[in-house]
Each structure stands twice: as structure tokens, then as C-alpha cells.
Amino acid sequence: MRILFCLGSMTKGGAERVVANLSNWLVKENTIGIIVTPPDKSMYELNKNIYFMTLDDVNDKNNNVIFKNIRRVKKLNKYIKDFNPDIILSFLPEPSYRILFLKPFNKKKVIVSVRNDPKVEYKSILNKLIMKILYRRADGFVFQTEEAKKYFSKKIQERSVIIPNPINPDFICKPFDGVRDKTIVTVGRLEKQKNHKLLIDSFNLLKDEFKDYKLLIYGTGSLENELKEYVKSLNLDKVVLFKGQVDNIKDEIYKSGLFVLSSDYEGMPNALMEAMAIGIPCVSTDCPCGGASFLIKDGENGFLVPIDNKEQLSRKIKEVLNNPELAKKISINANKISEIVDPIVINDKWLNYIKKISQIEKAVK
């Protein structure tokens, strides 16, 4: 089978990681291609047999949005003709719009994968209108949660499936059994969605009681300087440390005392999943569109708190840090998430759905 993935980029991120893992697995018995927009290399290691294509040219200096997108569509159409896939898997709105715009011309089967909270992704009137027009052309949809699925029309729901993200195999291991480091950690892009200020404010409420603890923030993003200045303004720059992006994140956080996800919204949060898999006690906001609550059964393998509530988040952090037995119980139970999101199980679900859709002669209208 010839399978073509289309997405915005292959930088570090949830959708990108899924595409890298899935394509590396599928290429063993299939011909795989990946199309991204910017002229950048993949930040994830890809099998040498995977065809990797970009829509933008590194030497292209024309910034006119209209002409740039016309060129992208033309180039995408040529790639599709040359690669001649049996099915196209499109991730995130913008790449999906291009693929579905071209569908009447190439007649290829298309699966759209919705990766984030659709209430945010399709918030603008224009985006929602384009989605409603073009998504009717898709042959199938992959959602990560029931909550995301329910946003869409009945006709879309009827030709969809729910597949959570697979865990990175490197994170399938026994939980740390010993005295944990006095660190609270978080991993994620330094962007508004992740609401790092909430975590910083919550830590600020605890700093006097937990003077030996440090808050370690892993990741980079557009808000890095702003967040660093905010930490300085609170006189926390010696205990709140920005660690940047690291390749050995598992080793960096394995012995941490607590992992916190403070996001306002998420799809299926990989960082939370990985922290649970290696047995770090976790506290997360109960953020839409249901990924955190899919992973965490509150009080059993982690804790959920309302979004954007620093008092409740700080209280739950305090509860875990003050109760080693509770933390150990949470750690052991969290580690079991690997059984649900094992990559072999998840990849099989993807393959079965791809096979099912590729056999459908005509998209449901």
C-alpha cells in the first residue's frame, strides 16, 4: 500500500511524533511518503526509505500569502500525482484543507486526523466555514477523544474512529523506586496554550513551605523571554529554572517528585502520558478536549484540577508532596498507562482503519 502523510511540519510536537512513529512502523511493509510545508528537515528520525517532501523552497523570498499558498497547492498536487498514494492521512486543519481542496481532482482517499481541541481549532467563523465545506469530502476521521468527536456533525462522527496517541517505546519501563528528587517538572512548548504562568503562580504559593523544591520547565517557544521575566518579577529565578529542549528528557525527569500539566486545552498530551508511563506522580488540569481525563482517573493514577485555578492546583501539588505513600501509589498506577497506549496496539488500530477506509469506493456525503 502507498500511504502519504501530510502535515504542517516535522518539528517537535504531538502530531509530528505520531507521524514519525507510525510511518517508521508502516514503512516495513508499505511505501510511505511525508509532505510538510516549511523547507526544514524532520526533527524526528525517519526510516531512510520514507520519501520526505516540502512545499516551500528555502530560496523563496516571496511573502505574499495568496501567491505562496497557490504555489503550495500546485506543488502538493504534483507530489500527489507523482507519489500516487492509495490513501492520504492529513493532520491538522491547514494541511487538511489543501488535501481536501484537491480531492476532486485526484480522487484519493483521505483520512483527516484531528489533533487538538476543535473548539479552539475552528473558533473563527472563516475557519469553521472552510471546515464544514471541505471536511465533507473526507473519507474518514481519527479523533483522540470522545469529546473532540462530539464537536462535529453526525455524518462526520459516523465515519470516524477514536485512536489515542501511542507512547514512545523509550518510556515503557518500571517506575523509579527510591527517594525522588525535590523537583516539580513540566514539559511542553512555551506557548499560551500550555499556561505555564498558572504553574509558576501555583509554585509561588508553595515556595515558602517547600523551600528545597525547584520547578523545572522543559521546552522552548515564543513566550520564553516573557516567562523568564515573569519569574524574575516574582523573585523565583533561583528556584524556577528553564531547561530548554533536551533529547534525553526521560533521563532528565525520571526521578522527579512530581509532573504537572497546566494547559488550557490539549488533544492527547504526550508529555503527560510519558510522565505517567515512567511512574512520575502527576497532576493535570482537566483541560478540554478530554485527553487528560482519558489518561488520568482522578485519585487513582493521578489528579485532575480545574483549568486556570492556581489555588486548587497548588493545593493538589501540596497534597502529593506531603504524602509519600500517596505519591507512591499514584506512581505505580500511573505506570500501567503503557498497557493502554502501547505502540503496537495503537499502530494496529491505525493500520486496520487505513485498510478499512482504503477499501471504500466512495466518500459518504
PDB file of N, CA and C in Angstrom, residues 192-199 201-202 261-265 284-288 305-313:
ATOM      1  N   LYS A 192       1.028  30.045  24.840  1.00  0.00           N
ATOM      2  CA  LYS A 192      -0.110  30.420  25.673  1.00  0.00           C
ATOM      3  C   LYS A 192      -0.961  29.214  26.072  1.00  0.00           C
ATOM      4  N   GLN A 193      -1.163  28.299  25.128  1.00  0.00           N
ATOM      5  CA  GLN A 193      -1.983  27.110  25.372  1.00  0.00           C
ATOM      6  C   GLN A 193      -1.546  26.339  26.616  1.00  0.00           C
ATOM      7  N   LYS A 194      -0.242  26.283  26.854  1.00  0.00           N
ATOM      8  CA  LYS A 194       0.303  25.472  27.952  1.00  0.00           C
ATOM      9  C   LYS A 194       0.163  26.140  29.317  1.00  0.00           C
ATOM     10  N   ASN A 195      -0.113  27.431  29.322  1.00  0.00           N
ATOM     11  CA  ASN A 195      -0.381  28.195  30.553  1.00  0.00           C
ATOM     12  C   ASN A 195       0.668  27.944  31.637  1.00  0.00           C
ATOM     13  N   HIS A 196       1.923  28.169  31.288  1.00  0.00           N
ATOM     14  CA  HIS A 196       2.994  28.000  32.277  1.00  0.00           C
ATOM     15  C   HIS A 196       2.877  28.993  33.433  1.00  0.00           C
ATOM     16  N   LYS A 197       2.257  30.146  33.165  1.00  0.00           N
ATOM     17  CA  LYS A 197       2.097  31.134  34.245  1.00  0.00           C
ATOM     18  C   LYS A 197       1.257  30.562  35.383  1.00  0.00           C
ATOM     19  N   LEU A 198       0.284  29.750  35.047  1.00  0.00           N
ATOM     20  CA  LEU A 198      -0.531  29.110  36.083  1.00  0.00           C
ATOM     21  C   LEU A 198       0.335  28.250  36.990  1.00  0.00           C
ATOM     22  N   LEU A 199       1.214  27.462  36.394  1.00  0.00           N
ATOM     23  CA  LEU A 199       2.095  26.602  37.186  1.00  0.00           C
ATOM     24  C   LEU A 199       3.073  27.442  38.006  1.00  0.00           C
ATOM     25  N   ASP A 201       2.611  30.503  39.100  1.00  0.00           N
ATOM     26  CA  ASP A 201       1.846  31.124  40.188  1.00  0.00           C
ATOM     27  C   ASP A 201       1.527  30.117  41.289  1.00  0.00           C
ATOM     28  N   SER A 202       1.196  28.907  40.910  1.00  0.00           N
ATOM     29  CA  SER A 202       0.890  27.862  41.897  1.00  0.00           C
ATOM     30  C   SER A 202       2.128  27.520  42.710  1.00  0.00           C
ATOM     31  N   LEU A 261       0.922  19.224  34.416  1.00  0.00           N
ATOM     32  CA  LEU A 261       0.462  19.767  33.141  1.00  0.00           C
ATOM     33  C   LEU A 261      -0.554  20.859  33.455  1.00  0.00           C
ATOM     34  N   SER A 262      -0.276  22.078  33.002  1.00  0.00           N
ATOM     35  CA  SER A 262      -1.121  23.220  33.371  1.00  0.00           C
ATOM     36  C   SER A 262      -1.883  23.793  32.183  1.00  0.00           C
ATOM     37  N   SER A 263      -2.035  23.031  31.122  1.00  0.00           N
ATOM     38  CA  SER A 263      -2.598  23.526  29.865  1.00  0.00           C
ATOM     39  C   SER A 263      -4.053  23.976  29.982  1.00  0.00           C
ATOM     40  N   ASP A 264      -4.424  24.927  29.115  1.00  0.00           N
ATOM     41  CA  ASP A 264      -5.820  25.355  28.997  1.00  0.00           C
ATOM     42  C   ASP A 264      -6.605  24.395  28.104  1.00  0.00           C
ATOM     43  N   TYR A 265      -5.926  23.796  27.149  1.00  0.00           N
ATOM     44  CA  TYR A 265      -6.542  22.784  26.288  1.00  0.00           C
ATOM     45  C   TYR A 265      -5.450  21.918  25.685  1.00  0.00           C
ATOM     46  N   SER A 284      -2.707  17.232  36.684  1.00  0.00           N
ATOM     47  CA  SER A 284      -3.002  17.898  35.416  1.00  0.00           C
ATOM     48  C   SER A 284      -4.286  18.695  35.519  1.00  0.00           C
ATOM     49  N   THR A 285      -4.345  19.765  34.745  1.00  0.00           N
ATOM     50  CA  THR A 285      -5.626  20.439  34.575  1.00  0.00           C
ATOM     51  C   THR A 285      -6.562  19.517  33.793  1.00  0.00           C
ATOM     52  N   ASP A 286      -7.822  19.572  34.128  1.00  0.00           N
ATOM     53  CA  ASP A 286      -8.825  18.760  33.425  1.00  0.00           C
ATOM     54  C   ASP A 286      -9.237  19.524  32.162  1.00  0.00           C
ATOM     55  N   CYS A 287      -8.295  19.630  31.250  1.00  0.00           N
ATOM     56  CA  CYS A 287      -8.454  20.523  30.105  1.00  0.00           C
ATOM     57  C   CYS A 287      -9.195  19.836  28.957  1.00  0.00           C
ATOM     58  N   PRO A 288      -9.984  20.635  28.217  1.00  0.00           N
ATOM     59  CA  PRO A 288     -10.594  20.100  27.014  1.00  0.00           C
ATOM     60  C   PRO A 288      -9.481  19.835  25.983  1.00  0.00           C
ATOM     61  N   VAL A 305      -7.365  18.811  38.148  1.00  0.00           N
ATOM     62  CA  VAL A 305      -7.854  20.042  38.773  1.00  0.00           C
ATOM     63  C   VAL A 305      -8.455  20.921  37.674  1.00  0.00           C
ATOM     64  N   PRO A 306      -9.326  21.867  38.037  1.00  0.00           N
ATOM     65  CA  PRO A 306      -9.919  22.744  37.022  1.00  0.00           C
ATOM     66  C   PRO A 306      -8.854  23.578  36.310  1.00  0.00           C
ATOM     67  N   ILE A 307      -9.125  23.973  35.085  1.00  0.00           N
ATOM     68  CA  ILE A 307      -8.180  24.806  34.350  1.00  0.00           C
ATOM     69  C   ILE A 307      -8.120  26.198  34.985  1.00  0.00           C
ATOM     70  N   ASP A 308      -6.936  26.796  34.885  1.00  0.00           N
ATOM     71  CA  ASP A 308      -6.710  28.192  35.274  1.00  0.00           C
ATOM     72  C   ASP A 308      -7.132  28.513  36.711  1.00  0.00           C
ATOM     73  N   ASN A 309      -6.827  27.587  37.627  1.00  0.00           N
ATOM     74  CA  ASN A 309      -7.160  27.789  39.033  1.00  0.00           C
ATOM     75  C   ASN A 309      -5.910  27.502  39.866  1.00  0.00           C
ATOM     76  N   LYS A 310      -5.150  28.549  40.171  1.00  0.00           N
ATOM     77  CA  LYS A 310      -3.865  28.352  40.834  1.00  0.00           C
ATOM     78  C   LYS A 310      -4.021  27.843  42.263  1.00  0.00           C
ATOM     79  N   GLU A 311      -5.115  28.217  42.929  1.00  0.00           N
ATOM     80  CA  GLU A 311      -5.303  27.771  44.315  1.00  0.00           C
ATOM     81  C   GLU A 311      -5.511  26.253  44.365  1.00  0.00           C
ATOM     82  N   GLN A 312      -6.391  25.741  43.513  1.00  0.00           N
ATOM     83  CA  GLN A 312      -6.643  24.304  43.528  1.00  0.00           C
ATOM     84  C   GLN A 312      -5.442  23.516  43.034  1.00  0.00           C
ATOM     85  N   LEU A 313      -4.739  24.060  42.040  1.00  0.00           N
ATOM     86  CA  LEU A 313      -3.540  23.368  41.558  1.00  0.00           C
ATOM     87  C   LEU A 313      -2.477  23.315  42.652  1.00  0.00           C
TER      88      LEU A 313
END
